[in-house]
PDB file of C-alpha atoms in Angstrom:
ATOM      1  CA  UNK H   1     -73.235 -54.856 -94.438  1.00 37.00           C
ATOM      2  CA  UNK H   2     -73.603 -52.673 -97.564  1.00 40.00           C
ATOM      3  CA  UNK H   3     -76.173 -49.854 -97.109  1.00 41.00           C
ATOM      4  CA  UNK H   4     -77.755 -48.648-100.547  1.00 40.00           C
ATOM      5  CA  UNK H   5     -77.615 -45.056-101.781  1.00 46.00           C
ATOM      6  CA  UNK H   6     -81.158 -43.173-100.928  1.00 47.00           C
ATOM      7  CA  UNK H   7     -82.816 -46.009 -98.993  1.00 44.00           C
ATOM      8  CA  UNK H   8     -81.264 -46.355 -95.635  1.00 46.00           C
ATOM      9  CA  UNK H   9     -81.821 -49.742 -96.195  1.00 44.00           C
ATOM     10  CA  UNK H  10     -78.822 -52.620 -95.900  1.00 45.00           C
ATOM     11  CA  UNK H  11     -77.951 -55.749 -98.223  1.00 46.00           C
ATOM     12  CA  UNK H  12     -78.245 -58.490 -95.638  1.00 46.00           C
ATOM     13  CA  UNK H  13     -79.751 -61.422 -96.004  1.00 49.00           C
ATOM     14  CA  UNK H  14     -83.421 -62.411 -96.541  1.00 51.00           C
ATOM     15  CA  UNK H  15     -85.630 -61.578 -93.582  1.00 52.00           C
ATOM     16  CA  UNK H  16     -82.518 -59.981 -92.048  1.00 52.00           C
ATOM     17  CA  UNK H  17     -80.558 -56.467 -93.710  1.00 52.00           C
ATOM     18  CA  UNK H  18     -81.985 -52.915 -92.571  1.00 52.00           C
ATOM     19  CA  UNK H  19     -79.508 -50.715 -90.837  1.00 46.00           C
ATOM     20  CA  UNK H  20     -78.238 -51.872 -87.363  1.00 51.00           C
ATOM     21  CA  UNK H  21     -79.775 -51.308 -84.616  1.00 50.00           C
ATOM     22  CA  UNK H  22     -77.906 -49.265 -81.699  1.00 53.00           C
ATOM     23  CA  UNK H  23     -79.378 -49.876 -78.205  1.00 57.00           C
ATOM     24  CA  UNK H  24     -79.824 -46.705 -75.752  1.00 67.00           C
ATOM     25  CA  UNK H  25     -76.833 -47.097 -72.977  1.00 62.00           C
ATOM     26  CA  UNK H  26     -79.780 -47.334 -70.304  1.00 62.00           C
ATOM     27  CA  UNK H  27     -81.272 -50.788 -72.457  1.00 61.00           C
ATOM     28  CA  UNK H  28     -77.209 -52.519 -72.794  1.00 63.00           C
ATOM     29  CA  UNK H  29     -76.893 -51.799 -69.120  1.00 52.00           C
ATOM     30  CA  UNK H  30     -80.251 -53.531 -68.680  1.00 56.00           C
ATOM     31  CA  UNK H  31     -79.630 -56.342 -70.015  1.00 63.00           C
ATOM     32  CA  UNK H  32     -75.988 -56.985 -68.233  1.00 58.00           C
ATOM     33  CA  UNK H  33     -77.636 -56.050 -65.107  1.00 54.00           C
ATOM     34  CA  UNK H  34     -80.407 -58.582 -65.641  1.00 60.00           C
ATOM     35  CA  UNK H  35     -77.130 -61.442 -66.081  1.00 64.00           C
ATOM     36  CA  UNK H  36     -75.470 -60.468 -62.846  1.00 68.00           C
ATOM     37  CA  UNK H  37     -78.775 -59.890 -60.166  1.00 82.00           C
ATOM     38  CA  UNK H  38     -76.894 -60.523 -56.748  1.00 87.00           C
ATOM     39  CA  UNK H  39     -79.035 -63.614 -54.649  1.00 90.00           C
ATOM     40  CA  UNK H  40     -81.730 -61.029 -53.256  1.00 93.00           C
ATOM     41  CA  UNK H  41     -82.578 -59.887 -56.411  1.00 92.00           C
ATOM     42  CA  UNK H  42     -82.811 -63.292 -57.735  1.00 91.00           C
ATOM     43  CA  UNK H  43     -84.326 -64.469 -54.784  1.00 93.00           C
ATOM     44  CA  UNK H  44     -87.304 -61.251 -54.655  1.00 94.00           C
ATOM     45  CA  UNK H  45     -87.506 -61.591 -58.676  1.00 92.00           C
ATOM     46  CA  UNK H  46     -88.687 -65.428 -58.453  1.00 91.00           C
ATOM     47  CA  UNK H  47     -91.383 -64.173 -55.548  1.00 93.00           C
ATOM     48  CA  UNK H  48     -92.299 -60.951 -57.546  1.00 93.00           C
ATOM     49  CA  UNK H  49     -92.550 -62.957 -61.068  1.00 90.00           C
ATOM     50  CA  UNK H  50     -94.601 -65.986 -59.261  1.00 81.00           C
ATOM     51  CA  UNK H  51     -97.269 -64.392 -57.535  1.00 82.00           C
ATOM     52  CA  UNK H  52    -101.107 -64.417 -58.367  1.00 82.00           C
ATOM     53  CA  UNK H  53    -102.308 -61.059 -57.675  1.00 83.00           C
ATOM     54  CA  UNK H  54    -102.237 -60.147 -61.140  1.00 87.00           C
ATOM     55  CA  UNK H  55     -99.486 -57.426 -60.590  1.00 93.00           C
ATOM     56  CA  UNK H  56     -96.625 -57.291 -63.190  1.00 94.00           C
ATOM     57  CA  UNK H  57     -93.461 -56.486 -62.852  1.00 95.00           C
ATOM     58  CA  UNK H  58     -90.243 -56.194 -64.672  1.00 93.00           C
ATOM     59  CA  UNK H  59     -87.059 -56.677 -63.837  1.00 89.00           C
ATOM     60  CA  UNK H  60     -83.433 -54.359 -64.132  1.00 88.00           C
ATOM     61  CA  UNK H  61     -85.927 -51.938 -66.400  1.00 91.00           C
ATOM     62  CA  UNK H  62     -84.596 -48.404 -67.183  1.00 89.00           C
ATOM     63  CA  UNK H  63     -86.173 -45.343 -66.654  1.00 91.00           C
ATOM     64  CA  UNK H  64     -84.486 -42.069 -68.086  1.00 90.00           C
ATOM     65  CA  UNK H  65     -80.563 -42.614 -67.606  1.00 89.00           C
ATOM     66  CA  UNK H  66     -81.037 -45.293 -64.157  1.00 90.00           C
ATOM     67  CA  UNK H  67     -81.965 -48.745 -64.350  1.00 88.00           C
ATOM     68  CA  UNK H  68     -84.169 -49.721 -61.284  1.00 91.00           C
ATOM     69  CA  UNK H  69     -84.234 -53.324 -59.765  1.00 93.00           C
ATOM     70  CA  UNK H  70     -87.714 -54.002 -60.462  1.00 95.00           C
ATOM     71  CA  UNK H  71     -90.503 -51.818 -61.733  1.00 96.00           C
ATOM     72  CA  UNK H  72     -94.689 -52.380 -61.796  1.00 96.00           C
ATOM     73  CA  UNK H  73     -95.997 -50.195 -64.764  1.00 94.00           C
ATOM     74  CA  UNK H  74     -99.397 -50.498 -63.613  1.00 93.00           C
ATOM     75  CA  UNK H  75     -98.857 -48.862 -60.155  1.00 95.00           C
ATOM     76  CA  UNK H  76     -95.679 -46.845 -61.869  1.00 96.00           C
ATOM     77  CA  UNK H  77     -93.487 -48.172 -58.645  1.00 97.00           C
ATOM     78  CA  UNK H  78     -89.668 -48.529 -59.079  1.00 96.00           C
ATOM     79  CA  UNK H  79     -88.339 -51.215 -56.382  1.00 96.00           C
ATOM     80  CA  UNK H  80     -84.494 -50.880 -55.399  1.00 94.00           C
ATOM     81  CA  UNK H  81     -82.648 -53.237 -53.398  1.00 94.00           C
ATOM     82  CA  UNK H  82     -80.452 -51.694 -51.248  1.00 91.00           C
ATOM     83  CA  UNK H  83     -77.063 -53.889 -50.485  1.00 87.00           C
ATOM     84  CA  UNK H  84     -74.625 -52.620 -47.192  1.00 79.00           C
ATOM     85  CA  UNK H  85     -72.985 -50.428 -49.492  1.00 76.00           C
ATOM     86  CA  UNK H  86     -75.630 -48.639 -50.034  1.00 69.00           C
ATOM     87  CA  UNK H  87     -75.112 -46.496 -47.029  1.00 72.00           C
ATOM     88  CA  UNK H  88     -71.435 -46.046 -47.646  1.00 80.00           C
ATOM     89  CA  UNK H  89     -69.605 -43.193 -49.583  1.00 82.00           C
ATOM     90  CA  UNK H  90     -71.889 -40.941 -51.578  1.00 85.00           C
ATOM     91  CA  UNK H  91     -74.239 -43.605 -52.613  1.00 86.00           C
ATOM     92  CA  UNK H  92     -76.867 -42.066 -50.136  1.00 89.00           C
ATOM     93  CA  UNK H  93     -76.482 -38.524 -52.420  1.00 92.00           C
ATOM     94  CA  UNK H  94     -76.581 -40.834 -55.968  1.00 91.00           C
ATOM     95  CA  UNK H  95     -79.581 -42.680 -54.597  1.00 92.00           C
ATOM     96  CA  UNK H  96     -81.477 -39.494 -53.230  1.00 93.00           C
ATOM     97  CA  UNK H  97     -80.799 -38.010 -56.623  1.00 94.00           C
ATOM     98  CA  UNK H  98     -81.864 -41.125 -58.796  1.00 92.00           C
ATOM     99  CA  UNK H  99     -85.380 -41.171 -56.210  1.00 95.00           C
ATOM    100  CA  UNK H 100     -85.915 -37.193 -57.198  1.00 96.00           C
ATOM    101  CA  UNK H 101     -85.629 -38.252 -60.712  1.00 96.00           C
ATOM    102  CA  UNK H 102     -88.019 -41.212 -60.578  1.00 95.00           C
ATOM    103  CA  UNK H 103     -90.325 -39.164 -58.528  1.00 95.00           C
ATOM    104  CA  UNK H 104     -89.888 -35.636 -60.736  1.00 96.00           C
ATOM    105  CA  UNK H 105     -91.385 -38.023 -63.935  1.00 95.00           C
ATOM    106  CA  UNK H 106     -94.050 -39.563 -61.663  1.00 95.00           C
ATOM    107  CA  UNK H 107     -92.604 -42.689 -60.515  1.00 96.00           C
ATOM    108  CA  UNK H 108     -92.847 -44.041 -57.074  1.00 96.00           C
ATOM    109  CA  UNK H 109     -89.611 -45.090 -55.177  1.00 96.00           C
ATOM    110  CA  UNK H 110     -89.758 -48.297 -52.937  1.00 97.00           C
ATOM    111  CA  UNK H 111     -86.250 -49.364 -51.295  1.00 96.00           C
ATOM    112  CA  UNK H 112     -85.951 -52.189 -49.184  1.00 96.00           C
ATOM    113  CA  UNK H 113     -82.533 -53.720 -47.449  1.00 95.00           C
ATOM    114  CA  UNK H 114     -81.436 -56.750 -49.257  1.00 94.00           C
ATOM    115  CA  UNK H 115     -80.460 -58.553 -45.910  1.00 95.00           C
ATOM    116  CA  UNK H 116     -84.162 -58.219 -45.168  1.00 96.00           C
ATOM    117  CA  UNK H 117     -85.433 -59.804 -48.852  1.00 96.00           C
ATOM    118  CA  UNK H 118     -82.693 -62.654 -47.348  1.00 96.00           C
ATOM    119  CA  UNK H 119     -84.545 -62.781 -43.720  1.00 97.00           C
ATOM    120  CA  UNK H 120     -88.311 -62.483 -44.489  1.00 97.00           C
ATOM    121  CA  UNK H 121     -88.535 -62.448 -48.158  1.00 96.00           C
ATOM    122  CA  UNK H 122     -92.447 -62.888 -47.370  1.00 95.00           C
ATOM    123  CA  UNK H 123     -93.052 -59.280 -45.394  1.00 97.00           C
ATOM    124  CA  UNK H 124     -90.974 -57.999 -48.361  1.00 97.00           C
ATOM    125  CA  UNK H 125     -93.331 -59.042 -51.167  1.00 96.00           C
ATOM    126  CA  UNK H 126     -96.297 -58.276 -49.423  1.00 95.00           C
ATOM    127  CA  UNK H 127     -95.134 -54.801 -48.993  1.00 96.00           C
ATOM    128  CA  UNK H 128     -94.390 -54.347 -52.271  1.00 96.00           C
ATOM    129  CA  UNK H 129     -97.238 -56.170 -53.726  1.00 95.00           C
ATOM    130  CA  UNK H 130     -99.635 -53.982 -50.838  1.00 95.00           C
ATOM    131  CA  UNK H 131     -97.345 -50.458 -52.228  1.00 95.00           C
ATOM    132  CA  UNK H 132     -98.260 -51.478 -55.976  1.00 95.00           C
ATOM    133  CA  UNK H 133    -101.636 -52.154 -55.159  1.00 92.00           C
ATOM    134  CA  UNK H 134    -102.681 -49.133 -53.756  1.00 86.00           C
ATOM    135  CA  UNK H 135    -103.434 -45.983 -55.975  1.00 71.00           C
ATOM    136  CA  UNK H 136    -101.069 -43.693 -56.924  1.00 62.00           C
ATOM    137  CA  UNK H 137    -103.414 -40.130 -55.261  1.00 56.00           C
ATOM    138  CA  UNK H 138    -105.450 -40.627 -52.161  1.00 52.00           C
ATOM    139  CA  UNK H 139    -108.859 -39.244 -53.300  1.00 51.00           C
ATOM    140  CA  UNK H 140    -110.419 -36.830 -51.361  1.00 52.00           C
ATOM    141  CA  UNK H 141    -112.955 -37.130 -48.415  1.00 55.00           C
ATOM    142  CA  UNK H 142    -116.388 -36.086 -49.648  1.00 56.00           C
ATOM    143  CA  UNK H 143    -117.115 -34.392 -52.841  1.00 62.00           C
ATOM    144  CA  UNK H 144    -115.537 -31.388 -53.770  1.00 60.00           C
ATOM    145  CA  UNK H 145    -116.509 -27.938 -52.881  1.00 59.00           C
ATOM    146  CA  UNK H 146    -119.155 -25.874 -54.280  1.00 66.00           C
ATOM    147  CA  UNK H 147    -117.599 -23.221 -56.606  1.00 63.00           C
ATOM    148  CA  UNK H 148    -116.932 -20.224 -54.285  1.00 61.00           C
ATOM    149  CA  UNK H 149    -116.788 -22.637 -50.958  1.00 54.00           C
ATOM    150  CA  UNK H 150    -112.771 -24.444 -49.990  1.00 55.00           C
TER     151      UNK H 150
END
Protein backbone atom coordinates (compact mmCIF):
# COMPACT_ATOMS: atom_id res chain seq x y z
CA UNK A 1 0.00 0.00 0.00
CA UNK A 2 1.17 3.49 -1.07
CA UNK A 3 0.35 6.19 1.54
CA UNK A 4 0.03 9.81 -0.06
CA UNK A 5 2.12 12.79 1.04
CA UNK A 6 -0.05 15.10 3.64
CA UNK A 7 -3.14 12.88 3.88
CA UNK A 8 -2.40 9.86 5.92
CA UNK A 9 -4.52 8.32 3.65
CA UNK A 10 -3.46 4.92 1.49
CA UNK A 11 -4.02 3.96 -2.35
CA UNK A 12 -5.97 0.76 -1.87
CA UNK A 13 -8.70 -0.17 -3.51
CA UNK A 14 -12.27 1.24 -3.63
CA UNK A 15 -14.09 0.97 -0.33
CA UNK A 16 -10.81 -0.41 1.06
CA UNK A 17 -7.15 1.93 1.36
CA UNK A 18 -6.71 4.14 4.65
CA UNK A 19 -3.69 3.32 6.70
CA UNK A 20 -3.61 -0.15 8.42
CA UNK A 21 -4.97 -0.78 11.25
CA UNK A 22 -2.69 -2.15 14.26
CA UNK A 23 -4.68 -4.01 16.97
CA UNK A 24 -3.75 -3.31 20.83
CA UNK A 25 -1.74 -6.66 22.05
CA UNK A 26 -4.69 -7.09 24.69
CA UNK A 27 -7.46 -7.26 21.36
CA UNK A 28 -4.83 -10.04 19.12
CA UNK A 29 -4.64 -12.00 22.32
CA UNK A 30 -8.44 -11.81 22.45
CA UNK A 31 -9.17 -13.05 19.63
CA UNK A 32 -6.60 -16.25 19.77
CA UNK A 33 -7.91 -16.83 23.14
CA UNK A 34 -11.50 -16.81 21.90
CA UNK A 35 -10.10 -19.88 19.12
CA UNK A 36 -8.58 -22.03 21.81
CA UNK A 37 -11.43 -21.78 25.01
CA UNK A 38 -10.56 -25.17 26.85
CA UNK A 39 -14.21 -27.43 27.18
CA UNK A 40 -15.37 -25.40 30.41
CA UNK A 41 -15.13 -22.33 28.83
CA UNK A 42 -16.90 -23.57 25.87
CA UNK A 43 -19.14 -25.43 27.83
CA UNK A 44 -20.07 -22.09 30.51
CA UNK A 45 -19.93 -19.73 27.24
CA UNK A 46 -22.91 -21.75 25.45
CA UNK A 47 -24.92 -21.49 29.08
CA UNK A 48 -23.83 -17.79 29.62
CA UNK A 49 -24.63 -16.77 25.77
CA UNK A 50 -28.14 -18.86 25.89
CA UNK A 51 -29.82 -17.67 28.80
CA UNK A 52 -33.00 -15.39 29.04
CA UNK A 53 -32.41 -13.13 31.82
CA UNK A 54 -31.47 -10.44 29.64
CA UNK A 55 -27.81 -10.33 31.01
CA UNK A 56 -24.98 -9.97 28.39
CA UNK A 57 -21.91 -11.14 28.37
CA UNK A 58 -18.80 -11.33 26.37
CA UNK A 59 -16.43 -13.63 25.99
CA UNK A 60 -12.12 -13.66 26.25
CA UNK A 61 -12.75 -9.56 26.49
CA UNK A 62 -9.73 -7.46 27.63
CA UNK A 63 -9.58 -5.11 30.20
CA UNK A 64 -6.31 -2.93 30.60
CA UNK A 65 -3.30 -5.40 29.72
CA UNK A 66 -5.48 -9.01 30.95
CA UNK A 67 -8.00 -10.65 29.01
CA UNK A 68 -10.74 -12.13 31.34
CA UNK A 69 -12.81 -15.33 30.44
CA UNK A 70 -16.04 -13.71 30.32
CA UNK A 71 -17.16 -10.24 31.27
CA UNK A 72 -21.01 -8.62 31.88
CA UNK A 73 -20.66 -4.79 31.16
CA UNK A 74 -23.85 -4.11 32.68
CA UNK A 75 -22.98 -5.46 36.19
CA UNK A 76 -19.04 -4.60 35.29
CA UNK A 77 -18.23 -8.45 36.50
CA UNK A 78 -15.10 -10.18 35.05
CA UNK A 79 -15.65 -14.17 35.27
CA UNK A 80 -12.32 -16.35 35.32
CA UNK A 81 -12.18 -19.94 35.06
CA UNK A 82 -9.79 -21.31 37.12
CA UNK A 83 -8.10 -24.75 35.63
CA UNK A 84 -5.78 -27.11 38.35
CA UNK A 85 -2.99 -25.06 37.45
CA UNK A 86 -4.27 -22.36 38.70
CA UNK A 87 -3.11 -23.10 42.16
CA UNK A 88 0.33 -24.14 41.08
CA UNK A 89 3.58 -21.99 40.80
CA UNK A 90 3.01 -18.26 41.11
CA UNK A 91 -0.22 -18.22 39.30
CA UNK A 92 -1.98 -17.55 42.75
CA UNK A 93 0.42 -14.08 42.95
CA UNK A 94 -0.41 -13.30 38.87
CA UNK A 95 -4.07 -13.93 39.56
CA UNK A 96 -4.24 -11.87 42.93
CA UNK A 97 -2.49 -9.15 41.00
CA UNK A 98 -4.72 -9.29 37.75
CA UNK A 99 -8.06 -9.28 40.56
CA UNK A 100 -6.38 -5.90 42.24
CA UNK A 101 -6.24 -4.53 38.82
CA UNK A 102 -9.80 -5.38 37.77
CA UNK A 103 -10.98 -4.28 41.10
CA UNK A 104 -8.55 -0.88 41.34
CA UNK A 105 -10.65 0.28 37.81
CA UNK A 106 -13.98 -0.86 39.31
CA UNK A 107 -14.47 -4.23 38.04
CA UNK A 108 -15.78 -7.10 39.98
CA UNK A 109 -13.78 -10.44 40.08
CA UNK A 110 -15.80 -13.79 39.98
CA UNK A 111 -13.55 -17.11 39.81
CA UNK A 112 -14.98 -20.34 39.73
CA UNK A 113 -13.05 -23.98 39.38
CA UNK A 114 -13.43 -25.29 35.95
CA UNK A 115 -13.92 -28.96 37.27
CA UNK A 116 -17.00 -27.48 38.91
CA UNK A 117 -18.44 -25.62 35.42
CA UNK A 118 -17.73 -29.63 34.28
CA UNK A 119 -19.81 -31.09 37.47
CA UNK A 120 -22.78 -28.68 37.93
CA UNK A 121 -22.51 -26.29 35.15
CA UNK A 122 -26.17 -25.23 36.43
CA UNK A 123 -25.10 -23.88 40.22
CA UNK A 124 -22.31 -22.20 38.17
CA UNK A 125 -24.51 -20.04 35.93
CA UNK A 126 -26.87 -19.25 38.44
CA UNK A 127 -24.17 -17.85 40.52
CA UNK A 128 -22.90 -15.89 38.07
CA UNK A 129 -26.08 -14.82 36.54
CA UNK A 130 -27.37 -14.10 40.63
CA UNK A 131 -23.46 -12.07 41.07
CA UNK A 132 -24.30 -9.98 37.77
CA UNK A 133 -27.63 -9.34 38.81
CA UNK A 134 -27.15 -7.81 41.91
CA UNK A 135 -25.93 -4.09 42.20
CA UNK A 136 -22.64 -3.15 42.24
CA UNK A 137 -23.03 -0.82 46.17
CA UNK A 138 -25.40 -2.11 48.77
CA UNK A 139 -27.47 1.06 49.49
CA UNK A 140 -27.81 2.12 52.78
CA UNK A 141 -30.48 1.29 55.49
CA UNK A 142 -32.73 4.31 55.95
CA UNK A 143 -32.11 7.69 54.63
CA UNK A 144 -29.13 9.44 55.29
CA UNK A 145 -28.31 11.53 58.22
CA UNK A 146 -29.36 14.93 58.96
CA UNK A 147 -26.40 17.33 58.33
CA UNK A 148 -24.59 17.49 61.73
CA UNK A 149 -26.10 13.84 62.87
CA UNK A 150 -23.70 10.22 61.62
Amino acid sequence: MMILPGTGRGTGAAGGGGVPHTLRPEVSLARKLRREMSLPEVLLWEQLRGQKTGIKFRHQHPIGPYVCDFYCAGAKLAVEVDGEFHGRGDRPQRDAGRDQFFEQNGHRVLRVAAGEVLRDIEAVVTMIVSSAASPLHQPAAGPPPRAGEE
